[in-house]
Amino acid sequence: MAKQHTVRTLFALCLALLMLVALPAKANVEKFGDVHVHYVAFSSTFLTPAIAKAYGIKRSRTSGLVNISVLDAGKQGSPAMAVGIKGEARNLIGNRVDLDFKEIREENAIYYIAPIDYSNEETFRFKIDLTLADGSVKTVEFQQKFYAD
């Protein structure tokens, strides 16, 4: 059980670090009032083999992950929010990929991750719809270029 807790802690730290360094010139957050949506897309090779195995994530030079977390900034400590989530990605020639998000809960954190396969230097435009507890829908759109490393 201690090993599983360590892997989960490492996973949370990896995702937090990736969110901080993914695009240093731009904060990867979309704010809808007190609802703050943090997002990042990155190569699965940034995850250690142990973390990828623990979460059933395919780790390859042409596989990426989209990570979304939603915080309620209107509450003390900005706690994580559970949301309904669906999304899609389109490359520059219009090919569409439906994103299959998996919810991960760790202590007080909630992450939504979805795998995406890509070719070297392929750019995707992401559209993520989040359904909040009150039934409202918030949409986050961003673009990411992937490299086969």
Short mmCIF file of N, CA and C in Angstrom, two decimals:
data_model
loop_
_atom_site.label_atom_id
_atom_site.label_comp_id
_atom_site.label_asym_id
_atom_site.label_seq_id
_atom_site.Cartn_x
_atom_site.Cartn_y
_atom_site.Cartn_z
N MET A 1 0.83 -1.19 0.00
CA MET A 1 0.00 0.00 0.00
C MET A 1 0.87 1.25 0.00
N ALA A 2 1.99 1.23 0.72
CA ALA A 2 2.89 2.38 0.76
C ALA A 2 3.48 2.64 -0.62
N LYS A 3 3.78 1.56 -1.36
CA LYS A 3 4.33 1.74 -2.70
C LYS A 3 3.30 2.41 -3.62
N GLN A 4 2.03 2.00 -3.51
CA GLN A 4 0.97 2.61 -4.32
C GLN A 4 0.82 4.09 -3.97
N HIS A 5 0.89 4.43 -2.69
CA HIS A 5 0.80 5.84 -2.26
C HIS A 5 1.97 6.64 -2.83
N THR A 6 3.18 6.06 -2.82
CA THR A 6 4.35 6.73 -3.37
C THR A 6 4.20 6.97 -4.87
N VAL A 7 3.70 5.99 -5.59
CA VAL A 7 3.48 6.15 -7.03
C VAL A 7 2.45 7.24 -7.29
N ARG A 8 1.38 7.25 -6.52
CA ARG A 8 0.36 8.29 -6.69
C ARG A 8 0.92 9.67 -6.40
N THR A 9 1.72 9.78 -5.35
CA THR A 9 2.32 11.06 -5.02
C THR A 9 3.25 11.51 -6.14
N LEU A 10 4.04 10.60 -6.68
CA LEU A 10 4.93 10.93 -7.80
C LEU A 10 4.13 11.36 -9.02
N PHE A 11 3.01 10.68 -9.28
CA PHE A 11 2.16 11.04 -10.41
C PHE A 11 1.63 12.46 -10.25
N ALA A 12 1.14 12.77 -9.06
CA ALA A 12 0.61 14.11 -8.80
C ALA A 12 1.71 15.15 -8.94
N LEU A 13 2.89 14.86 -8.45
CA LEU A 13 4.00 15.80 -8.58
C LEU A 13 4.41 15.99 -10.03
N CYS A 14 4.45 14.90 -10.80
CA CYS A 14 4.80 15.00 -12.23
C CYS A 14 3.79 15.88 -12.96
N LEU A 15 2.51 15.66 -12.72
CA LEU A 15 1.49 16.45 -13.40
C LEU A 15 1.56 17.91 -12.99
N ALA A 16 1.78 18.16 -11.72
CA ALA A 16 1.89 19.55 -11.26
C ALA A 16 3.10 20.23 -11.89
N LEU A 17 4.22 19.54 -11.94
CA LEU A 17 5.42 20.11 -12.55
C LEU A 17 5.21 20.36 -14.04
N LEU A 18 4.60 19.43 -14.73
CA LEU A 18 4.34 19.62 -16.15
C LEU A 18 3.43 20.82 -16.39
N MET A 19 2.46 21.02 -15.52
CA MET A 19 1.58 22.18 -15.69
C MET A 19 2.34 23.48 -15.48
N LEU A 20 3.35 23.46 -14.64
CA LEU A 20 4.12 24.67 -14.39
C LEU A 20 5.11 24.99 -15.50
N VAL A 21 5.66 23.95 -16.15
CA VAL A 21 6.72 24.20 -17.12
C VAL A 21 6.31 23.96 -18.57
N ALA A 22 5.11 23.51 -18.82
CA ALA A 22 4.71 23.14 -20.19
C ALA A 22 4.85 24.31 -21.15
N LEU A 23 4.34 25.43 -20.82
CA LEU A 23 4.43 26.63 -21.66
C LEU A 23 4.76 27.81 -20.76
N PRO A 24 6.05 28.04 -20.47
CA PRO A 24 6.40 29.05 -19.49
C PRO A 24 5.88 30.45 -19.81
N ALA A 25 5.69 30.76 -21.08
CA ALA A 25 5.25 32.10 -21.44
C ALA A 25 3.75 32.29 -21.23
N LYS A 26 3.02 31.20 -21.05
CA LYS A 26 1.56 31.28 -20.94
C LYS A 26 1.08 30.40 -19.80
N ALA A 27 0.31 30.98 -18.91
CA ALA A 27 -0.28 30.17 -17.85
C ALA A 27 -1.35 29.30 -18.48
N ASN A 28 -1.28 28.03 -18.24
CA ASN A 28 -2.24 27.09 -18.82
C ASN A 28 -3.46 26.99 -17.93
N VAL A 29 -4.17 28.11 -17.82
CA VAL A 29 -5.38 28.14 -17.00
C VAL A 29 -6.41 29.02 -17.69
N GLU A 30 -7.64 28.55 -17.66
CA GLU A 30 -8.78 29.32 -18.17
C GLU A 30 -9.67 29.57 -16.97
N LYS A 31 -10.03 30.84 -16.77
CA LYS A 31 -10.83 31.20 -15.60
C LYS A 31 -12.25 31.55 -16.02
N PHE A 32 -13.21 30.92 -15.35
CA PHE A 32 -14.63 31.20 -15.52
C PHE A 32 -15.15 31.62 -14.15
N GLY A 33 -14.94 32.85 -13.79
CA GLY A 33 -15.27 33.30 -12.43
C GLY A 33 -14.39 32.58 -11.44
N ASP A 34 -15.02 31.90 -10.47
CA ASP A 34 -14.26 31.16 -9.46
C ASP A 34 -13.83 29.77 -9.94
N VAL A 35 -14.25 29.36 -11.10
CA VAL A 35 -13.87 28.05 -11.64
C VAL A 35 -12.61 28.24 -12.48
N HIS A 36 -11.51 27.62 -12.03
CA HIS A 36 -10.24 27.71 -12.74
C HIS A 36 -9.90 26.35 -13.34
N VAL A 37 -9.77 26.32 -14.65
CA VAL A 37 -9.48 25.07 -15.37
C VAL A 37 -8.01 25.10 -15.77
N HIS A 38 -7.25 24.15 -15.24
CA HIS A 38 -5.83 24.02 -15.58
C HIS A 38 -5.71 22.91 -16.61
N TYR A 39 -4.90 23.14 -17.63
CA TYR A 39 -4.78 22.15 -18.70
C TYR A 39 -3.36 22.08 -19.22
N VAL A 40 -3.01 20.90 -19.72
CA VAL A 40 -1.71 20.69 -20.35
C VAL A 40 -1.81 19.43 -21.22
N ALA A 41 -1.05 19.42 -22.31
CA ALA A 41 -0.92 18.23 -23.15
C ALA A 41 0.58 17.99 -23.31
N PHE A 42 1.01 16.74 -23.17
CA PHE A 42 2.43 16.45 -23.17
C PHE A 42 2.69 15.02 -23.62
N SER A 43 3.93 14.73 -23.95
CA SER A 43 4.34 13.39 -24.35
C SER A 43 4.28 12.45 -23.16
N SER A 44 3.81 11.25 -23.38
CA SER A 44 3.74 10.27 -22.29
C SER A 44 5.12 9.86 -21.80
N THR A 45 6.17 10.12 -22.56
CA THR A 45 7.52 9.76 -22.11
C THR A 45 7.99 10.64 -20.96
N PHE A 46 7.27 11.73 -20.65
CA PHE A 46 7.61 12.53 -19.48
C PHE A 46 7.28 11.78 -18.19
N LEU A 47 6.39 10.80 -18.27
CA LEU A 47 6.06 9.99 -17.11
C LEU A 47 7.10 8.89 -16.95
N THR A 48 7.41 8.55 -15.72
CA THR A 48 8.32 7.44 -15.50
C THR A 48 7.60 6.14 -15.88
N PRO A 49 8.36 5.09 -16.22
CA PRO A 49 7.71 3.81 -16.52
C PRO A 49 6.84 3.30 -15.37
N ALA A 50 7.26 3.53 -14.13
CA ALA A 50 6.47 3.06 -12.97
C ALA A 50 5.13 3.77 -12.89
N ILE A 51 5.12 5.06 -13.11
CA ILE A 51 3.87 5.82 -13.04
C ILE A 51 2.95 5.41 -14.19
N ALA A 52 3.51 5.29 -15.40
CA ALA A 52 2.70 4.88 -16.55
C ALA A 52 2.07 3.50 -16.30
N LYS A 53 2.85 2.58 -15.77
CA LYS A 53 2.34 1.24 -15.50
C LYS A 53 1.25 1.26 -14.43
N ALA A 54 1.46 2.03 -13.38
CA ALA A 54 0.50 2.09 -12.28
C ALA A 54 -0.86 2.61 -12.73
N TYR A 55 -0.88 3.47 -13.74
CA TYR A 55 -2.14 4.06 -14.20
C TYR A 55 -2.60 3.50 -15.54
N GLY A 56 -1.92 2.49 -16.04
CA GLY A 56 -2.32 1.88 -17.30
C GLY A 56 -2.17 2.83 -18.48
N ILE A 57 -1.15 3.67 -18.45
CA ILE A 57 -0.92 4.65 -19.52
C ILE A 57 0.12 4.11 -20.49
N LYS A 58 -0.23 4.15 -21.76
CA LYS A 58 0.71 3.74 -22.81
C LYS A 58 1.82 4.78 -22.88
N ARG A 59 3.04 4.33 -22.74
CA ARG A 59 4.19 5.23 -22.75
C ARG A 59 4.96 4.97 -24.04
N SER A 60 4.98 5.97 -24.94
CA SER A 60 5.66 5.81 -26.21
C SER A 60 6.04 7.17 -26.77
N ARG A 61 6.96 7.18 -27.71
CA ARG A 61 7.44 8.45 -28.26
C ARG A 61 6.40 9.14 -29.13
N THR A 62 5.32 8.46 -29.48
CA THR A 62 4.25 9.08 -30.27
C THR A 62 2.90 9.01 -29.56
N SER A 63 2.94 8.94 -28.23
CA SER A 63 1.72 8.94 -27.43
C SER A 63 1.79 10.09 -26.44
N GLY A 64 0.70 10.80 -26.35
CA GLY A 64 0.65 11.92 -25.41
C GLY A 64 -0.51 11.78 -24.46
N LEU A 65 -0.59 12.74 -23.56
CA LEU A 65 -1.68 12.81 -22.60
C LEU A 65 -2.19 14.23 -22.54
N VAL A 66 -3.50 14.35 -22.36
CA VAL A 66 -4.12 15.62 -22.06
C VAL A 66 -4.52 15.53 -20.60
N ASN A 67 -4.16 16.53 -19.81
CA ASN A 67 -4.47 16.54 -18.39
C ASN A 67 -5.27 17.80 -18.07
N ILE A 68 -6.41 17.60 -17.42
CA ILE A 68 -7.29 18.71 -17.03
C ILE A 68 -7.55 18.59 -15.53
N SER A 69 -7.48 19.71 -14.83
CA SER A 69 -7.93 19.74 -13.44
C SER A 69 -8.72 21.03 -13.25
N VAL A 70 -9.73 20.95 -12.41
CA VAL A 70 -10.64 22.07 -12.20
C VAL A 70 -10.66 22.40 -10.71
N LEU A 71 -10.45 23.69 -10.41
CA LEU A 71 -10.41 24.14 -9.02
C LEU A 71 -11.49 25.17 -8.76
N ASP A 72 -12.02 25.15 -7.54
CA ASP A 72 -13.01 26.14 -7.11
C ASP A 72 -12.28 27.22 -6.33
N ALA A 73 -11.88 28.29 -7.01
CA ALA A 73 -11.10 29.37 -6.39
C ALA A 73 -11.93 30.20 -5.43
N GLY A 74 -13.23 30.01 -5.42
CA GLY A 74 -14.10 30.75 -4.52
C GLY A 74 -14.17 30.14 -3.13
N LYS A 75 -13.58 28.98 -2.95
CA LYS A 75 -13.59 28.31 -1.65
C LYS A 75 -12.19 28.30 -1.05
N GLN A 76 -12.14 28.24 0.25
CA GLN A 76 -10.88 28.20 0.99
C GLN A 76 -9.98 27.08 0.46
N GLY A 77 -8.76 27.40 0.07
CA GLY A 77 -7.81 26.41 -0.42
C GLY A 77 -8.00 26.00 -1.86
N SER A 78 -8.96 26.58 -2.57
CA SER A 78 -9.23 26.24 -3.98
C SER A 78 -9.30 24.73 -4.19
N PRO A 79 -10.29 24.07 -3.59
CA PRO A 79 -10.37 22.61 -3.72
C PRO A 79 -10.68 22.16 -5.15
N ALA A 80 -10.30 20.93 -5.42
CA ALA A 80 -10.58 20.32 -6.72
C ALA A 80 -12.09 20.12 -6.88
N MET A 81 -12.54 20.23 -8.12
CA MET A 81 -13.95 20.03 -8.43
C MET A 81 -14.11 18.83 -9.35
N ALA A 82 -15.11 18.02 -9.07
CA ALA A 82 -15.47 16.95 -9.99
C ALA A 82 -16.37 17.54 -11.07
N VAL A 83 -16.13 17.16 -12.31
CA VAL A 83 -16.91 17.68 -13.44
C VAL A 83 -17.22 16.54 -14.40
N GLY A 84 -18.21 16.78 -15.25
CA GLY A 84 -18.40 15.92 -16.40
C GLY A 84 -17.47 16.45 -17.47
N ILE A 85 -16.85 15.59 -18.23
CA ILE A 85 -15.86 16.07 -19.20
C ILE A 85 -15.93 15.26 -20.48
N LYS A 86 -15.87 15.98 -21.59
CA LYS A 86 -15.73 15.33 -22.89
C LYS A 86 -14.93 16.29 -23.76
N GLY A 87 -14.28 15.73 -24.75
CA GLY A 87 -13.46 16.60 -25.58
C GLY A 87 -13.06 15.94 -26.88
N GLU A 88 -12.49 16.77 -27.72
CA GLU A 88 -12.00 16.29 -29.01
C GLU A 88 -10.73 17.06 -29.36
N ALA A 89 -9.97 16.46 -30.26
CA ALA A 89 -8.78 17.10 -30.80
C ALA A 89 -8.85 16.97 -32.32
N ARG A 90 -8.43 18.03 -32.99
CA ARG A 90 -8.36 18.02 -34.46
C ARG A 90 -6.97 18.45 -34.87
N ASN A 91 -6.39 17.67 -35.80
CA ASN A 91 -5.10 18.12 -36.30
C ASN A 91 -5.32 19.19 -37.36
N LEU A 92 -4.27 19.71 -37.92
CA LEU A 92 -4.39 20.87 -38.82
C LEU A 92 -5.07 20.56 -40.15
N ILE A 93 -5.18 19.27 -40.49
CA ILE A 93 -5.92 18.95 -41.72
C ILE A 93 -7.36 18.52 -41.41
N GLY A 94 -7.74 18.63 -40.13
CA GLY A 94 -9.13 18.41 -39.75
C GLY A 94 -9.47 17.03 -39.24
N ASN A 95 -8.51 16.12 -39.18
CA ASN A 95 -8.81 14.79 -38.64
C ASN A 95 -9.15 14.90 -37.16
N ARG A 96 -10.26 14.29 -36.78
CA ARG A 96 -10.79 14.41 -35.43
C ARG A 96 -10.50 13.17 -34.60
N VAL A 97 -10.16 13.40 -33.35
CA VAL A 97 -9.96 12.33 -32.37
C VAL A 97 -10.83 12.67 -31.16
N ASP A 98 -11.74 11.76 -30.79
CA ASP A 98 -12.51 11.94 -29.56
C ASP A 98 -11.63 11.55 -28.39
N LEU A 99 -11.61 12.39 -27.38
CA LEU A 99 -10.78 12.14 -26.21
C LEU A 99 -11.56 11.32 -25.19
N ASP A 100 -10.94 10.28 -24.68
CA ASP A 100 -11.56 9.39 -23.69
C ASP A 100 -10.91 9.68 -22.33
N PHE A 101 -11.55 10.56 -21.56
CA PHE A 101 -10.98 10.98 -20.28
C PHE A 101 -11.23 9.96 -19.19
N LYS A 102 -10.22 9.81 -18.34
CA LYS A 102 -10.27 8.94 -17.18
C LYS A 102 -10.07 9.83 -15.95
N GLU A 103 -10.92 9.68 -14.96
CA GLU A 103 -10.79 10.47 -13.74
C GLU A 103 -9.82 9.78 -12.78
N ILE A 104 -8.90 10.56 -12.24
CA ILE A 104 -7.97 10.07 -11.23
C ILE A 104 -8.15 10.94 -9.99
N ARG A 105 -8.42 10.28 -8.86
CA ARG A 105 -8.56 10.99 -7.58
C ARG A 105 -7.41 10.56 -6.68
N GLU A 106 -6.75 11.55 -6.12
CA GLU A 106 -5.65 11.30 -5.20
C GLU A 106 -5.75 12.29 -4.06
N GLU A 107 -6.03 11.78 -2.90
CA GLU A 107 -6.22 12.62 -1.73
C GLU A 107 -7.19 13.75 -2.08
N ASN A 108 -6.75 15.00 -2.11
CA ASN A 108 -7.64 16.12 -2.40
C ASN A 108 -7.61 16.57 -3.86
N ALA A 109 -6.89 15.86 -4.70
CA ALA A 109 -6.75 16.25 -6.11
C ALA A 109 -7.62 15.39 -7.01
N ILE A 110 -8.10 16.01 -8.08
CA ILE A 110 -8.84 15.28 -9.11
C ILE A 110 -8.23 15.67 -10.45
N TYR A 111 -7.80 14.68 -11.24
CA TYR A 111 -7.25 14.91 -12.57
C TYR A 111 -8.10 14.16 -13.58
N TYR A 112 -8.21 14.71 -14.75
CA TYR A 112 -8.85 14.02 -15.87
C TYR A 112 -7.79 13.89 -16.96
N ILE A 113 -7.48 12.66 -17.32
CA ILE A 113 -6.45 12.44 -18.34
C ILE A 113 -7.02 11.67 -19.51
N ALA A 114 -6.53 12.01 -20.70
CA ALA A 114 -6.94 11.31 -21.92
C ALA A 114 -5.71 11.09 -22.79
N PRO A 115 -5.56 9.90 -23.34
CA PRO A 115 -4.44 9.64 -24.24
C PRO A 115 -4.70 10.20 -25.63
N ILE A 116 -3.61 10.51 -26.32
CA ILE A 116 -3.71 10.92 -27.73
C ILE A 116 -2.45 10.47 -28.45
N ASP A 117 -2.62 9.84 -29.60
CA ASP A 117 -1.49 9.44 -30.43
C ASP A 117 -1.23 10.52 -31.46
N TYR A 118 0.04 10.70 -31.82
CA TYR A 118 0.41 11.76 -32.75
C TYR A 118 1.61 11.35 -33.58
N SER A 119 1.83 12.11 -34.65
CA SER A 119 3.03 11.98 -35.48
C SER A 119 4.00 13.09 -35.08
N ASN A 120 5.26 12.94 -35.43
CA ASN A 120 6.24 13.97 -35.11
C ASN A 120 5.82 15.32 -35.68
N GLU A 121 5.87 16.33 -34.87
CA GLU A 121 5.54 17.72 -35.21
C GLU A 121 4.07 17.91 -35.60
N GLU A 122 3.21 17.04 -35.11
CA GLU A 122 1.78 17.18 -35.38
C GLU A 122 1.16 18.14 -34.36
N THR A 123 0.33 19.04 -34.86
CA THR A 123 -0.34 20.02 -34.03
C THR A 123 -1.81 19.65 -33.92
N PHE A 124 -2.33 19.72 -32.69
CA PHE A 124 -3.74 19.47 -32.44
C PHE A 124 -4.38 20.70 -31.82
N ARG A 125 -5.63 20.93 -32.20
CA ARG A 125 -6.47 21.94 -31.55
C ARG A 125 -7.46 21.17 -30.68
N PHE A 126 -7.45 21.48 -29.40
CA PHE A 126 -8.28 20.78 -28.43
C PHE A 126 -9.50 21.62 -28.07
N LYS A 127 -10.62 20.94 -27.92
CA LYS A 127 -11.85 21.55 -27.43
C LYS A 127 -12.39 20.64 -26.34
N ILE A 128 -12.40 21.16 -25.12
CA ILE A 128 -12.81 20.38 -23.96
C ILE A 128 -14.05 21.02 -23.35
N ASP A 129 -15.12 20.26 -23.20
CA ASP A 129 -16.35 20.73 -22.56
C ASP A 129 -16.44 20.15 -21.16
N LEU A 130 -16.65 21.05 -20.19
CA LEU A 130 -16.75 20.65 -18.79
C LEU A 130 -18.16 20.96 -18.30
N THR A 131 -18.84 19.98 -17.75
CA THR A 131 -20.17 20.19 -17.19
C THR A 131 -20.02 20.27 -15.68
N LEU A 132 -20.37 21.44 -15.13
CA LEU A 132 -20.25 21.67 -13.69
C LEU A 132 -21.46 21.12 -12.95
N ALA A 133 -21.37 21.07 -11.63
CA ALA A 133 -22.44 20.51 -10.79
C ALA A 133 -23.76 21.24 -11.00
N ASP A 134 -23.72 22.53 -11.33
CA ASP A 134 -24.96 23.29 -11.54
C ASP A 134 -25.54 23.09 -12.95
N GLY A 135 -24.90 22.25 -13.75
CA GLY A 135 -25.39 21.95 -15.10
C GLY A 135 -24.83 22.86 -16.17
N SER A 136 -24.11 23.92 -15.80
CA SER A 136 -23.53 24.81 -16.81
C SER A 136 -22.35 24.13 -17.48
N VAL A 137 -22.10 24.51 -18.72
CA VAL A 137 -21.00 23.94 -19.50
C VAL A 137 -19.99 25.04 -19.79
N LYS A 138 -18.73 24.73 -19.50
CA LYS A 138 -17.61 25.63 -19.78
C LYS A 138 -16.73 24.95 -20.81
N THR A 139 -16.25 25.72 -21.78
CA THR A 139 -15.42 25.16 -22.85
C THR A 139 -14.03 25.76 -22.82
N VAL A 140 -13.04 24.90 -22.89
CA VAL A 140 -11.65 25.31 -22.96
C VAL A 140 -11.11 24.87 -24.31
N GLU A 141 -10.44 25.79 -25.00
CA GLU A 141 -9.82 25.47 -26.28
C GLU A 141 -8.36 25.87 -26.24
N PHE A 142 -7.51 24.99 -26.75
CA PHE A 142 -6.08 25.30 -26.83
C PHE A 142 -5.45 24.46 -27.93
N GLN A 143 -4.21 24.79 -28.22
CA GLN A 143 -3.49 24.12 -29.30
C GLN A 143 -2.15 23.63 -28.75
N GLN A 144 -1.72 22.46 -29.23
CA GLN A 144 -0.43 21.91 -28.80
C GLN A 144 0.24 21.20 -29.95
N LYS A 145 1.53 21.47 -30.12
CA LYS A 145 2.34 20.76 -31.11
C LYS A 145 3.13 19.68 -30.37
N PHE A 146 3.11 18.47 -30.91
CA PHE A 146 3.80 17.33 -30.30
C PHE A 146 5.02 16.95 -31.13
N TYR A 147 6.02 16.46 -30.43
CA TYR A 147 7.24 15.99 -31.07
C TYR A 147 7.51 14.56 -30.62
N ALA A 148 7.89 13.71 -31.55
CA ALA A 148 8.30 12.35 -31.21
C ALA A 148 9.72 12.43 -30.67
N ASP A 149 9.89 12.09 -29.42
CA ASP A 149 11.21 12.23 -28.80
C ASP A 149 11.93 10.92 -28.68
#
